Amino acid sequence: GDSVTQMEGPVTLSEEAFLTINCTYTATGYPSLFWYVQYPGEGLQLLLKATKADDKGSNKGFEATYRKETTSFHLEKGSVQVSDSAVYFCALNPPDNFNKFYFGSGTKLNVKP
Amino acid sequence: KAGVTQTPRYLIKTRGQQVTLSCSPISGHRSVSWYQQTPGQGLQFLFEYFSETQRNKGNFPGRFSGRQFSNSRSEMNVSTLELGDSALYLCASSLPDSPYEQYFGPGTRLTVT
């Protein structure tokens, strides 16, 4: 079945460090891929998306590239800030499956000043 | 534009009781999805409604049900509450176009004692 696997957290970085959060998926066909972020006490916010192979989603300095050959959608940021501390979720939406999303377990990011 | 709103934000119930949670989508959004978020299971899809019809359903027992009204507002109901139903219940709305970018509400924190 469809599923998403994320790297275990928490991830602790110093401010201005480089961030990578790994995400791999299992799905039939060509799903759409998403990264969501959840700040403490809040709901999830869409961070970026990619809808086809080799697409790169980007937002607020974060990037992720849809790699069909490795079934991956790793999240990267060149220089993290304290305000990036949150939980990050990778998700997929299978084709023709309306709004049924599959989420990874989430990766908590702690950024220290 | 106002975001997705969920009421109540916090709820404490006793085992065996039932509960109804409410979700008002973003104006113009006709699809509403519900998710259960727990530390152990992560985010799990409950069901999705579009134009007052359930279009997709996750793997939850029949105690979990929902409905959508003509103004797109949605409610979910859990009957005969169990301790394991304690969770953050998230509602998300989206336009009917693919890819289905979902916009999440802040959630309702349900505690079952």
mmCIF file of C-alpha atoms in Angstrom, chain A residues 32 34 36 38 41-46 49 51 89 93 97-101 103-105, chain B residues 9 31 33 35 37 43 45 48 55-58 88 90 94 99-102 104-106:
data_model
loop_
_atom_site.group_PDB
_atom_site.id
_atom_site.type_symbol
_atom_site.label_atom_id
_atom_site.label_comp_id
_atom_site.label_asym_id
_atom_site.label_seq_id
_atom_site.Cartn_x
_atom_site.Cartn_y
_atom_site.Cartn_z
ATOM 1 C CA SER A 32 1.741 14.331 -5.569
ATOM 2 C CA PHE A 34 4.091 17.555 0.002
ATOM 3 C CA TYR A 36 3.896 20.275 5.853
ATOM 4 C CA GLN A 38 3.513 22.094 12.393
ATOM 5 C CA GLY A 41 0.057 24.383 19.364
ATOM 6 C CA GLU A 42 -0.940 24.879 15.742
ATOM 7 C CA GLY A 43 -2.314 22.871 12.863
ATOM 8 C CA LEU A 44 -0.293 21.821 9.848
ATOM 9 C CA GLN A 45 0.759 24.361 7.248
ATOM 10 C CA LEU A 46 1.649 23.512 3.680
ATOM 11 C CA LYS A 49 4.693 20.625 -2.992
ATOM 12 C CA THR A 51 3.281 17.097 -8.522
ATOM 13 C CA PHE A 89 5.755 16.056 7.862
ATOM 14 C CA ASN A 93 -1.567 12.091 -2.269
ATOM 15 C CA ASN A 97 -7.539 9.420 -4.646
ATOM 16 C CA PHE A 98 -9.130 12.776 -3.951
ATOM 17 C CA ASN A 99 -8.055 14.104 -0.593
ATOM 18 C CA LYS A 100 -6.774 10.941 1.024
ATOM 19 C CA PHE A 101 -3.261 11.828 2.172
ATOM 20 C CA PHE A 103 1.679 11.243 6.153
ATOM 21 C CA GLY A 104 5.064 10.312 7.503
ATOM 22 C CA SER A 105 5.585 10.134 11.248
ATOM 23 C CA ARG B 9 -10.378 23.605 20.742
ATOM 24 C CA SER B 31 -13.860 19.479 0.426
ATOM 25 C CA SER B 33 -11.047 15.975 5.423
ATOM 26 C CA TYR B 35 -7.419 13.305 10.543
ATOM 27 C CA GLN B 37 -3.096 12.707 15.261
ATOM 28 C CA LEU B 43 -1.528 11.398 11.380
ATOM 29 C CA PHE B 45 -6.881 9.789 7.627
ATOM 30 C CA GLU B 48 -13.279 13.153 3.412
ATOM 31 C CA ARG B 55 -15.888 10.465 -0.926
ATOM 32 C CA ASN B 56 -13.130 8.595 0.875
ATOM 33 C CA LYS B 57 -12.736 6.755 4.122
ATOM 34 C CA GLY B 58 -9.844 5.539 6.255
ATOM 35 C CA LEU B 88 -5.708 15.822 18.301
ATOM 36 C CA LEU B 90 -7.470 17.904 12.618
ATOM 37 C CA SER B 94 -9.323 22.261 -0.014
ATOM 38 C CA PRO B 99 -3.378 18.626 -6.627
ATOM 39 C CA TYR B 100 -5.324 18.719 -3.439
ATOM 40 C CA GLU B 101 -3.556 21.294 -1.332
ATOM 41 C CA GLN B 102 -5.007 20.944 2.102
ATOM 42 C CA PHE B 104 -5.478 22.607 8.161
ATOM 43 C CA GLY B 105 -7.273 23.994 11.155
ATOM 44 C CA PRO B 106 -5.660 24.210 14.607
#
